[in-house]
Tab-separated table of C-alpha atoms (C1' of nucleotides) in Angstrom:
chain	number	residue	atom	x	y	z
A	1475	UNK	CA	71.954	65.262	-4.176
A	1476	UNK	CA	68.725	62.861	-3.707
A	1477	UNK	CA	68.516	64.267	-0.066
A	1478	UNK	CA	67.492	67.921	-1.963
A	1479	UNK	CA	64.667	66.308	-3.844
A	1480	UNK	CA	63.493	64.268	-0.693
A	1481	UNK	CA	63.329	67.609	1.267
A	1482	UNK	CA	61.891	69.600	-1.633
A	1483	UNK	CA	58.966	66.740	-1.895
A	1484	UNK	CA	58.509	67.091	1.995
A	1485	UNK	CA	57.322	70.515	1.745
A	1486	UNK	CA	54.173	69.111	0.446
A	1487	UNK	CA	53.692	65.503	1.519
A	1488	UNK	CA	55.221	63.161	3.982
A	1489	UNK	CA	57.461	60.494	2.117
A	1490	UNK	CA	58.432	57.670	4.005
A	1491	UNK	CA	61.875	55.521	3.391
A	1492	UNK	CA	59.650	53.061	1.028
A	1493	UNK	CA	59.142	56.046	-0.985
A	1494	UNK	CA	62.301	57.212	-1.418
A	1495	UNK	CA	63.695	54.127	-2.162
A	1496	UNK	CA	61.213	53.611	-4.499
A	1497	UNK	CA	61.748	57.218	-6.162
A	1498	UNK	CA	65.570	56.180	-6.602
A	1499	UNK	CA	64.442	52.416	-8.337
A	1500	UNK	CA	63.007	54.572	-10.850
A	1501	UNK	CA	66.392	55.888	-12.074
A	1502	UNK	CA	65.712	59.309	-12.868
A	1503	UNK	CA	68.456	61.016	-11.961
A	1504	UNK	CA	71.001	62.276	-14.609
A	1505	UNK	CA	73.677	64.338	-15.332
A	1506	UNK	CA	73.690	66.481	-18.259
A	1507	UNK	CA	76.473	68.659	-19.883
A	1508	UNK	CA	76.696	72.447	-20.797
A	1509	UNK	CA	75.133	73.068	-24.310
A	1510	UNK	CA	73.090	70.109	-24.442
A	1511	UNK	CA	70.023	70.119	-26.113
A	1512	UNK	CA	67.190	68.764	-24.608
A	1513	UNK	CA	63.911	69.545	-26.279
A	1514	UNK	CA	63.870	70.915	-30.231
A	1515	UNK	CA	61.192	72.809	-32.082
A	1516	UNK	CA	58.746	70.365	-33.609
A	1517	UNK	CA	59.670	67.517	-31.543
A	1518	UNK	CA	57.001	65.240	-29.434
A	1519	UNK	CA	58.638	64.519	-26.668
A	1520	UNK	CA	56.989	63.477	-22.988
A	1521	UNK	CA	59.785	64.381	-21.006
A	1522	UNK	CA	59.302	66.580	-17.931
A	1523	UNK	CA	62.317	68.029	-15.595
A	1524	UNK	CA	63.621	69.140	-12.882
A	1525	UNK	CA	66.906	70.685	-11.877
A	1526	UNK	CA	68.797	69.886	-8.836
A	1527	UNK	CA	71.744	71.406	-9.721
A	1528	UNK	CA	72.432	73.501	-12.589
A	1529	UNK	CA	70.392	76.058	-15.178
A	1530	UNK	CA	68.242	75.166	-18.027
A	1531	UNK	CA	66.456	77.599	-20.476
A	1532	UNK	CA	63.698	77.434	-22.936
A	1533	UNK	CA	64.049	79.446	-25.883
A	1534	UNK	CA	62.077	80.043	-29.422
A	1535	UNK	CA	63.677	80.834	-33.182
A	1536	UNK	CA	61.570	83.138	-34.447
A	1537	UNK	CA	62.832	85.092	-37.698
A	1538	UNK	CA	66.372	83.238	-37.243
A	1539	UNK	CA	66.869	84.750	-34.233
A	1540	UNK	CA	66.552	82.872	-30.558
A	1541	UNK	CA	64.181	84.650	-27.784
A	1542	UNK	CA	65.184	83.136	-24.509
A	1543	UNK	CA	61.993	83.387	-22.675
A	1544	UNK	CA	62.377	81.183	-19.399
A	1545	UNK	CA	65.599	79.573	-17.082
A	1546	UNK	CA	65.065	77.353	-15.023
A	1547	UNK	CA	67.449	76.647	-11.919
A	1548	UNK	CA	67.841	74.694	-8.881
A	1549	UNK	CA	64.227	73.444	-7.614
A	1550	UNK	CA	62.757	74.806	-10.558
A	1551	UNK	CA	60.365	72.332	-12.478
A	1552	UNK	CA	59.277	72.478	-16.071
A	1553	UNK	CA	56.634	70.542	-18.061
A	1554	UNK	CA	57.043	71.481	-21.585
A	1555	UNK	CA	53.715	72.423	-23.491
A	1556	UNK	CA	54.396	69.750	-25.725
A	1557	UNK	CA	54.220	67.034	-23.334
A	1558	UNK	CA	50.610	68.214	-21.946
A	1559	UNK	CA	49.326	69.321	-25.503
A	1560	UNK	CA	50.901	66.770	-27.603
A	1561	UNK	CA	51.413	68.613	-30.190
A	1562	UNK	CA	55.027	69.466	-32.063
A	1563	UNK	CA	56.846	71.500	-29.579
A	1564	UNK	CA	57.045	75.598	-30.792
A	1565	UNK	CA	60.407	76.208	-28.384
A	1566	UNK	CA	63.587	74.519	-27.549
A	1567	UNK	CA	65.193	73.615	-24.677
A	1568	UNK	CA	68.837	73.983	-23.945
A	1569	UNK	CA	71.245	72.985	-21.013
A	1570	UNK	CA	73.717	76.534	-20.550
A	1571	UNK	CA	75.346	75.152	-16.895
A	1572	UNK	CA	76.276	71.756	-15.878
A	1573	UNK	CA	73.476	70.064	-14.358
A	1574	UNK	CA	72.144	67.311	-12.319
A	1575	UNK	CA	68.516	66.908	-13.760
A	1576	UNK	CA	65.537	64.830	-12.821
A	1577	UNK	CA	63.786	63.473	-15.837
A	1578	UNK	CA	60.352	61.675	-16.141
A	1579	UNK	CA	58.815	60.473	-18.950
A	1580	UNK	CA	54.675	59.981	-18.912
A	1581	UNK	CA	55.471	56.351	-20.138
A	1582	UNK	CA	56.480	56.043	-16.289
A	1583	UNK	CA	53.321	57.437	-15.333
A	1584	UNK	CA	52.186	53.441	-14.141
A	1585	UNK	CA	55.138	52.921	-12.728
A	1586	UNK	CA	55.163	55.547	-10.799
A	1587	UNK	CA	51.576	55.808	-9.553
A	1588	UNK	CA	52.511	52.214	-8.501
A	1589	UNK	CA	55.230	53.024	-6.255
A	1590	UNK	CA	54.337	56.155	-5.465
A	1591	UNK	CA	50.756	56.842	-4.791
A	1592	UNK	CA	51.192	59.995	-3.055
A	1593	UNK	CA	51.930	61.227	-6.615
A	1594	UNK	CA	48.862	62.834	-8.341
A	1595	UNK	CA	48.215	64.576	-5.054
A	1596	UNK	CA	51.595	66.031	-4.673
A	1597	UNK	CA	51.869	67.095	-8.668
A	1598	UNK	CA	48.464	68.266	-8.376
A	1599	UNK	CA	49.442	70.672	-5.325
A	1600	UNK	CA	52.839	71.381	-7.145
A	1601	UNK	CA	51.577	72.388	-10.333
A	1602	UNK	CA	48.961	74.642	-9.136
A	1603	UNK	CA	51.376	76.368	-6.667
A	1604	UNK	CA	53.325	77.020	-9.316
A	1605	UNK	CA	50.316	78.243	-11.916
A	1606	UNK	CA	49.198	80.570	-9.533
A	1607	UNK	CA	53.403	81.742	-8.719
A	1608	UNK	CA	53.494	81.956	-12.724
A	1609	UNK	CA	50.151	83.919	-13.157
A	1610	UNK	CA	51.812	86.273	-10.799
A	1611	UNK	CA	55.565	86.752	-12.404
A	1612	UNK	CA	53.481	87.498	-15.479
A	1613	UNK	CA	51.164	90.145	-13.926
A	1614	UNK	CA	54.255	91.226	-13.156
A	1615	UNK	CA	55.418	91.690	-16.094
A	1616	UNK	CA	53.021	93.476	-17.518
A	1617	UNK	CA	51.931	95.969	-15.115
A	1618	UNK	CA	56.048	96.928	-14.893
A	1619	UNK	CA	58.401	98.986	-17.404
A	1620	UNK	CA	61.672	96.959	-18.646
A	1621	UNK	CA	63.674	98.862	-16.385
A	1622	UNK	CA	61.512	97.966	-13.233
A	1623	UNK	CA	61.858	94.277	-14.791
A	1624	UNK	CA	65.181	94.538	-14.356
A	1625	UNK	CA	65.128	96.096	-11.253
A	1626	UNK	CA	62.909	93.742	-9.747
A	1627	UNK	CA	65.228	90.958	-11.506
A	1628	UNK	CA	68.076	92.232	-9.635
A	1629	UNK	CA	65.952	91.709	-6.028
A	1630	UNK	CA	64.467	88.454	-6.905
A	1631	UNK	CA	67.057	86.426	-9.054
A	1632	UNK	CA	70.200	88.423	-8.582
A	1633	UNK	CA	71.949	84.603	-9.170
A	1634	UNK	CA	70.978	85.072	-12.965
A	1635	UNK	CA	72.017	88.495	-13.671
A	1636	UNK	CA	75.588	86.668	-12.986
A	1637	UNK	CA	75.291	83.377	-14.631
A	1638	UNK	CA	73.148	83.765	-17.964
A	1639	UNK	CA	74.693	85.673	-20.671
A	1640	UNK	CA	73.173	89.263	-21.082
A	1641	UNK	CA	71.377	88.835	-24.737
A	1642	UNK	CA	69.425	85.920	-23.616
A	1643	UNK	CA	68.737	87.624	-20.627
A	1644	UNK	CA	67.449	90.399	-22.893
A	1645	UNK	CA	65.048	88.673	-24.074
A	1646	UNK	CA	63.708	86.860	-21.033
A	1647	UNK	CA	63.018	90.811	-20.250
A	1648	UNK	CA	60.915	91.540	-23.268
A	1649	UNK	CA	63.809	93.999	-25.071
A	1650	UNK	CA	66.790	93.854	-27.369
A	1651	UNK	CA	70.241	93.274	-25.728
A	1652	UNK	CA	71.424	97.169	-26.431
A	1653	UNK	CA	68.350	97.795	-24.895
A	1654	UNK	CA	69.422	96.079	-21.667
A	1655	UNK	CA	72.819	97.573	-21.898
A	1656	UNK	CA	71.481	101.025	-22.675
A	1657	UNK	CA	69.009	100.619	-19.340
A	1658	UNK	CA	71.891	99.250	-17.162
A	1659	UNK	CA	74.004	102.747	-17.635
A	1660	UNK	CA	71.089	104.815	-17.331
A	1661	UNK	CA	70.577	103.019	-13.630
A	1662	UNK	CA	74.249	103.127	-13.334
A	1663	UNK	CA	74.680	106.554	-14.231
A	1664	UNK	CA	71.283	107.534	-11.452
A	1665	UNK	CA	73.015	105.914	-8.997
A	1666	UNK	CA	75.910	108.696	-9.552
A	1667	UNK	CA	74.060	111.672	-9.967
B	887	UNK	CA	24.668	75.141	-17.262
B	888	UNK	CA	25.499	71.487	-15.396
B	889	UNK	CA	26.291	70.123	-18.286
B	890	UNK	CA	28.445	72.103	-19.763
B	891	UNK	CA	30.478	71.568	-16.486
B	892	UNK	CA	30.272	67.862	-17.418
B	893	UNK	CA	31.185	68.160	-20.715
B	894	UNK	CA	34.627	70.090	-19.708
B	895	UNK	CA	35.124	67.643	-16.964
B	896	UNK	CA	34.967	64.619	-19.262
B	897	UNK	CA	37.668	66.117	-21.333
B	898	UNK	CA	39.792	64.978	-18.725
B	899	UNK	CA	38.172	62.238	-16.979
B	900	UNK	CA	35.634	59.493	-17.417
B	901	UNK	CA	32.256	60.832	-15.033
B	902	UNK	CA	29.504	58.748	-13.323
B	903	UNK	CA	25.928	59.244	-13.057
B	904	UNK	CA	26.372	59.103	-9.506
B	905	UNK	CA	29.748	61.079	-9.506
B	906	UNK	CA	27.300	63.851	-11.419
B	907	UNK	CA	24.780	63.548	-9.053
B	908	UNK	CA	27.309	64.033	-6.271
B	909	UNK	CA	29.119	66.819	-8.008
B	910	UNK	CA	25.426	68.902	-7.860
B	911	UNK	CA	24.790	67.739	-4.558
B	912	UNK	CA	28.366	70.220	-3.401
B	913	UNK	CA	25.787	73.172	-4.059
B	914	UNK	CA	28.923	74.971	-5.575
B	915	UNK	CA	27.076	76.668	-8.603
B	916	UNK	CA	26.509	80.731	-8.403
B	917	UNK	CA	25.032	83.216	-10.074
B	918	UNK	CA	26.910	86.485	-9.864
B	919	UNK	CA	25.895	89.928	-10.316
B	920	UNK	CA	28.037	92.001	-12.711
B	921	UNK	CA	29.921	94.719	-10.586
B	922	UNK	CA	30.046	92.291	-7.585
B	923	UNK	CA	33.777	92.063	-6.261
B	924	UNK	CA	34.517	88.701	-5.502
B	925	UNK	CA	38.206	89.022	-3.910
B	926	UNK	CA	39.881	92.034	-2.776
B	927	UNK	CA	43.146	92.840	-1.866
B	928	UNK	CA	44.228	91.806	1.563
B	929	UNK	CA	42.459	89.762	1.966
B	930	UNK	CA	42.738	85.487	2.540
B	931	UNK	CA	39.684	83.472	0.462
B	932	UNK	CA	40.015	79.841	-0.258
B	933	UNK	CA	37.808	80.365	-2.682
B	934	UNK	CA	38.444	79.071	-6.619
B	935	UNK	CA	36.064	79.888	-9.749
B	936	UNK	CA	35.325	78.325	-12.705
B	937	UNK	CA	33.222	80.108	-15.110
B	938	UNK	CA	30.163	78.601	-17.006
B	939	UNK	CA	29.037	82.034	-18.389
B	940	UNK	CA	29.903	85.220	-17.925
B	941	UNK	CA	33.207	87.150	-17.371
B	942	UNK	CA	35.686	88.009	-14.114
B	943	UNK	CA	38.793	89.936	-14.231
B	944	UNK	CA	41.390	90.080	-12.150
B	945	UNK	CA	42.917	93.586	-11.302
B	946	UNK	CA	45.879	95.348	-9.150
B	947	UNK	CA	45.227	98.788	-7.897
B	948	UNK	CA	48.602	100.775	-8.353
B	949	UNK	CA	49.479	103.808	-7.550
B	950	UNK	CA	46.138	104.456	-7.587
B	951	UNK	CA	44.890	103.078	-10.667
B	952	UNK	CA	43.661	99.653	-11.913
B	953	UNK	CA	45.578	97.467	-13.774
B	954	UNK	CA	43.563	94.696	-15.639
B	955	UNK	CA	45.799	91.570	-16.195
B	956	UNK	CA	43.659	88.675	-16.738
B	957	UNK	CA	40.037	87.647	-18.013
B	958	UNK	CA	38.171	84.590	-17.510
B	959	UNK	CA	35.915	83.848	-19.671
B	960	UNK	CA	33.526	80.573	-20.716
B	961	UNK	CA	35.013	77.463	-19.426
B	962	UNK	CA	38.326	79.117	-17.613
B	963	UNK	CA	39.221	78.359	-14.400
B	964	UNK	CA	40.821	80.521	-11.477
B	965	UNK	CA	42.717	79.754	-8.429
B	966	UNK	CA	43.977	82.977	-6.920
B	967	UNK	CA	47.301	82.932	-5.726
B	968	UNK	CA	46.791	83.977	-2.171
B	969	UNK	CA	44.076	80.344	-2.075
B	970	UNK	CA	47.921	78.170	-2.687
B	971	UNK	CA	50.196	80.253	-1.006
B	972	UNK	CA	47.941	81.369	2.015
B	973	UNK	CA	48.735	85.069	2.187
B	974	UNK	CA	46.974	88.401	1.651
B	975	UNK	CA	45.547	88.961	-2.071
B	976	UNK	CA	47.766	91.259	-3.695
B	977	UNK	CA	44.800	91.571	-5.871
B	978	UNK	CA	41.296	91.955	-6.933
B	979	UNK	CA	38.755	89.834	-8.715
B	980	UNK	CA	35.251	91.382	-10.375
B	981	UNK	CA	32.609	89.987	-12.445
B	982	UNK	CA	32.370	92.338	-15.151
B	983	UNK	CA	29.251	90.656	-16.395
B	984	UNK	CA	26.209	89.131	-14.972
B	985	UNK	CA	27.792	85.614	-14.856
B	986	UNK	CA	27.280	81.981	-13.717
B	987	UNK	CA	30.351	80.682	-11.585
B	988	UNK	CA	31.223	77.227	-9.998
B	989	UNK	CA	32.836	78.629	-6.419
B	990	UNK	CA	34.795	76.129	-4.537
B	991	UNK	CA	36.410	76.419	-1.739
B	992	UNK	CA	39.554	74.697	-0.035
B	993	UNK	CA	37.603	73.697	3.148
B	994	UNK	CA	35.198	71.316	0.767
B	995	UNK	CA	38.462	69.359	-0.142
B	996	UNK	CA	37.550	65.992	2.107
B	997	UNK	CA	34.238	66.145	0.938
B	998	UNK	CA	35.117	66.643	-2.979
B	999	UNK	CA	37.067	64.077	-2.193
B	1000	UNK	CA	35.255	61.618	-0.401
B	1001	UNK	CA	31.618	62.145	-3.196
B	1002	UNK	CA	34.013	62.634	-6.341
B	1003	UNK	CA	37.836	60.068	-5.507
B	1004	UNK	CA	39.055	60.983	-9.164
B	1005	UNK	CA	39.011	64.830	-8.464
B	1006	UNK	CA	42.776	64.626	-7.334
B	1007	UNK	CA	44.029	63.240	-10.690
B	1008	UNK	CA	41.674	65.323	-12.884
B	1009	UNK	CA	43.128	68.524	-11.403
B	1010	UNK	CA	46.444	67.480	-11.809
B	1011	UNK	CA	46.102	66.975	-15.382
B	1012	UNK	CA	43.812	69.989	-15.903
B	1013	UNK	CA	46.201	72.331	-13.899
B	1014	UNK	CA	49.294	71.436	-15.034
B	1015	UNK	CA	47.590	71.397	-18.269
B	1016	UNK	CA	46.855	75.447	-17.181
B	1017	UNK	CA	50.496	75.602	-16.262
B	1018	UNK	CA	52.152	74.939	-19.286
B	1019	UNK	CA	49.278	77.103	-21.883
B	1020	UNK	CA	49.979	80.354	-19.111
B	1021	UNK	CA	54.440	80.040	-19.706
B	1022	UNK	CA	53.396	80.197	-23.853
B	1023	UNK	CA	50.822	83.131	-23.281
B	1024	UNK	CA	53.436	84.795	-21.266
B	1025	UNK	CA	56.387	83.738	-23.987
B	1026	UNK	CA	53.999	84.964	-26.823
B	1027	UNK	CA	53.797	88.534	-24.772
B	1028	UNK	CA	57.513	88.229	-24.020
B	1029	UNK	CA	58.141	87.928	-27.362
B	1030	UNK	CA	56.062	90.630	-29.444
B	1031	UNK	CA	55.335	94.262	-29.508
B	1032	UNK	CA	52.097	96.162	-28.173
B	1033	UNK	CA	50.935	96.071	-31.434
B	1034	UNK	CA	51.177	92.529	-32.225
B	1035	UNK	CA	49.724	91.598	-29.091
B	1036	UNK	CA	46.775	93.509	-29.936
B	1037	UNK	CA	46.333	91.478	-33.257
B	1038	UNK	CA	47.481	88.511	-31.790
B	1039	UNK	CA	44.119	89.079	-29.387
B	1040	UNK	CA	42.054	90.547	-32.428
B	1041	UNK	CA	42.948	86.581	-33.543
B	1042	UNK	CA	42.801	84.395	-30.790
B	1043	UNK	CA	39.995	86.236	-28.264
B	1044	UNK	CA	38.081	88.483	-30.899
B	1045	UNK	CA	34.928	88.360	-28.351
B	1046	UNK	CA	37.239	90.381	-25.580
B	1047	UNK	CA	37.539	93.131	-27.291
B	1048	UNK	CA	34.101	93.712	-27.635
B	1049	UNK	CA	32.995	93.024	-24.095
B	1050	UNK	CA	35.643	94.357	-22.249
B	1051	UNK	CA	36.452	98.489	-21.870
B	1052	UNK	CA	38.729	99.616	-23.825
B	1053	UNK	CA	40.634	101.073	-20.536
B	1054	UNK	CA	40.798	97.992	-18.809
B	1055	UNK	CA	41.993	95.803	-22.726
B	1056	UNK	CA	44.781	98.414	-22.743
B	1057	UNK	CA	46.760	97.205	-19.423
B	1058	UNK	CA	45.691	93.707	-20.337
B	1059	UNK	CA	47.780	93.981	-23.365
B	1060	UNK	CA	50.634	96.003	-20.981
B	1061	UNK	CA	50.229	99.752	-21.879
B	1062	UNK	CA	48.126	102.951	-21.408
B	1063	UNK	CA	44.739	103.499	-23.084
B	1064	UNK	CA	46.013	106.238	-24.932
B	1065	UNK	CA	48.443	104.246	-26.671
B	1066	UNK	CA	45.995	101.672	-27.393
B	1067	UNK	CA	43.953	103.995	-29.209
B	1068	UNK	CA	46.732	105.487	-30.906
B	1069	UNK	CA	47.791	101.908	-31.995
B	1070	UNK	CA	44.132	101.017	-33.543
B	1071	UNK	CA	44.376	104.284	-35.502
B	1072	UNK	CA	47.379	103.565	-36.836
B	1073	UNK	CA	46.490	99.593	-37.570
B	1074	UNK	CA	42.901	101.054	-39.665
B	1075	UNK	CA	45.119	103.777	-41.151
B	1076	UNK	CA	47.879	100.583	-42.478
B	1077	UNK	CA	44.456	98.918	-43.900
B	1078	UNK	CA	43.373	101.374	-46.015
B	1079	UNK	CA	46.467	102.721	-47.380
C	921	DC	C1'	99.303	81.015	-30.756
C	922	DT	C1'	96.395	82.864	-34.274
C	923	DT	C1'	92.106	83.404	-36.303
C	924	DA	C1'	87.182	83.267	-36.230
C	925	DT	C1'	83.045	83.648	-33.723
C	926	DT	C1'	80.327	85.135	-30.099
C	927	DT	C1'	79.237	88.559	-26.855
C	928	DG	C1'	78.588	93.174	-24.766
C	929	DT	C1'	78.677	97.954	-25.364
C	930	DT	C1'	78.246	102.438	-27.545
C	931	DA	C1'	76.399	105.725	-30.945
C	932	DA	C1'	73.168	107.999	-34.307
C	933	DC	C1'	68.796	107.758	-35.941
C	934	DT	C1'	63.834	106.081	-36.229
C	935	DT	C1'	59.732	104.629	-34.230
C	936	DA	C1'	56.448	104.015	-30.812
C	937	DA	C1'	55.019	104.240	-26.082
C	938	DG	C1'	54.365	107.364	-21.800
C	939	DT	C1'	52.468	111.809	-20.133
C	940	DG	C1'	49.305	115.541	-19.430
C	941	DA	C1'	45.596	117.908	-21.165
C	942	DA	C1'	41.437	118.616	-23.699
C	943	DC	C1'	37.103	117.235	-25.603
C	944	DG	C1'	32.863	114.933	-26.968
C	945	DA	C1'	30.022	110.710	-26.087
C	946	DA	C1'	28.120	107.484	-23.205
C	947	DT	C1'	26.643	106.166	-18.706
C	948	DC	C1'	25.242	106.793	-14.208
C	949	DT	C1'	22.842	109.326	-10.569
C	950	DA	C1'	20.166	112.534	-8.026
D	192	DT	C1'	15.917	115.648	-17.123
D	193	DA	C1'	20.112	117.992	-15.504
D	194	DG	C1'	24.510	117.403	-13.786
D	195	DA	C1'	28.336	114.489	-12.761
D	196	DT	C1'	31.239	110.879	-13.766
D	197	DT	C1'	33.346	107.565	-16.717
D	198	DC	C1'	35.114	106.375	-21.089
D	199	DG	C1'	37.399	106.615	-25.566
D	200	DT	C1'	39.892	109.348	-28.546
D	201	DT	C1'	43.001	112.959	-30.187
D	202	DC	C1'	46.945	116.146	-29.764
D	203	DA	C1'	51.545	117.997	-28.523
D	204	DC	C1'	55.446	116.820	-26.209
D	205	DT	C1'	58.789	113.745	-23.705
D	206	DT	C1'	61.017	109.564	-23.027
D	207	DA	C1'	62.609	105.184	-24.039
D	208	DA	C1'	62.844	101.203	-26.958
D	209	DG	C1'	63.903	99.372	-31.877
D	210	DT	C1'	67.297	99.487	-35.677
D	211	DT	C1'	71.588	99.511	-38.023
D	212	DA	C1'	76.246	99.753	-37.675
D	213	DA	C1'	80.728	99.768	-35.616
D	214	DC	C1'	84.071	98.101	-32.415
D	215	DA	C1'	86.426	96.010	-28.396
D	216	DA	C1'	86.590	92.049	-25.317
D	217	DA	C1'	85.942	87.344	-24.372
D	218	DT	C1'	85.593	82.749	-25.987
D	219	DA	C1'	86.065	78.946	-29.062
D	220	DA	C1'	88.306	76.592	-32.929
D	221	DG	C1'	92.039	75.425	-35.811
DNA sequence: CTTATTTGTTAACTTAAGTGAACGAATCTA
DNA sequence: TAGATTCGTTCACTTAAGTTAACAAATAAG
């Protein structure tokens, strides 16, 4: 399970077995069960992640009701706002699959930095690879219809059409769940015709 | 103008004399006509911007038409997504006012490196930083209606909509000019009644 | 196994966004 | 300055999303 986070880390530095064996002395790894909650609304937490195995989502509770608006799933890394801001978080963060997460804490930061040095250079390469990829999903977004959204959904993540439940999916799409079940028969029912 | 690059930077960091002095010496600081196109689509810059004064925008061209999904205003920074993943812009970038830009570009890395060490660690904070402010601007979208987003701007960016066209506002905020007009009219027409 | 809760879909109705066209006003250009 | 283009708004009409409610299927709880 290591060996996917050693290869994942390789696509932007070189790690040598020091490293690594350094990286596993820092006993990060965990497993974490289906429904778990990780991160809740107005908490200050400094706890980052990523998933090796498994699917998280971050969702918000506005007017009682929850608005899923991100998963996360194998490879995928998330810093919550929180943890850069600090300031109360605004969202939550929930465990719907399994997983086998990664999970570092800025207390490590030392520690790390320490026996890792290759670190800031490889976050700093990471996270702006992934601003720039984000920057992009939400042009995306905007410039696109909620069916297109879920069209392009379909092409990109066709994984999560399958494993998240469709009303939290709804509202990772901008809509309401009869929405989303409205726009899938009108899709099915072109495909006929 | 320097210093108000200083300033920003020592958000972040703590900044020599010398590290100033060295910073200037890059010769990285433009100023940029309004109208001038700074990226187009296609094609493979290295180039980043940070803006000291002015505005850019970035901008698709679909089906003929522009869509407007970001602007960059005093003190934002902008790494297109073709400079980190190293293919052809899918986009555009303009400077829709006569503006004063920091332009940096990946082949000054060793140098920036070499004149300024702590640059590394300063953009990791400040782009992960980016990172995690961009997932709650695209939640807050995710989450709320045309109209709502327009207030939520009217709020948070009040100087936007006065020095950006309307046209180009209206696919900011994810829908047609028309309906952005329609949606002011119908805001002023809730105010007085 | 039975009951309660959650989840997904369908339907009727309301509301707002998309579309295409028209029209001044502002801006640019020759 | 005259003519062309761009820009913002309005209108009538179409299309699709929001809302409220009902109901069946799947899942969880006792």
């Amino acid at each position: 399970m290591q060996d996917l986070l050693f290869d994942f880390i390789s696509k932007y530095i070189s790690i040598s077995e020091d490293e690594k064996n350094a990286i596993i002395s820092l006993d990060i790894f965990r497993s974490v069960k289906k429904g778990t909650i990780l991160l809740k609304e107005g908490q200050n937490s400094k706890e980052s992640y990523f998933v090796l195995k498994g699917c998280i989502r971050t969702y918000y509770v506005l007017d009682g009701d929850e608005k899923t608006t991100a998963f996360y799933t194998e490879m995928d890394a998330l810093t919550p706002h929180c943890v850069t801001s600090k300031t109360p978080s605004q969202y939550y963060i929930n465990c719907i699959e399994d997983s086998i997460l990664l999970i570092s804490n800025t207390d490590m930061e030392e520690e790390v930095n320490t026996k890792f040095p290759k670190f800031d250079i490889m976050c700093r390469m990471f996270s702006s690879e992934l601003l720039a990829k984000n920057k992009v999903d939400f042009d995306e977004f905007k410039t696109s219809s909620p069916e297109q959204r879920y069209l392009n959904l379909l092409q990109k993540r066709p994984d999560l059409i399958q494993r998240v439940p469709q009303h939290q999916l709804a509202s990772y799409l901008g809509i309401k769940p009869q929405s989303l079940s409205r726009l899938k028969a009108r899709i099915l029912e072109k495909d006929k015709g």
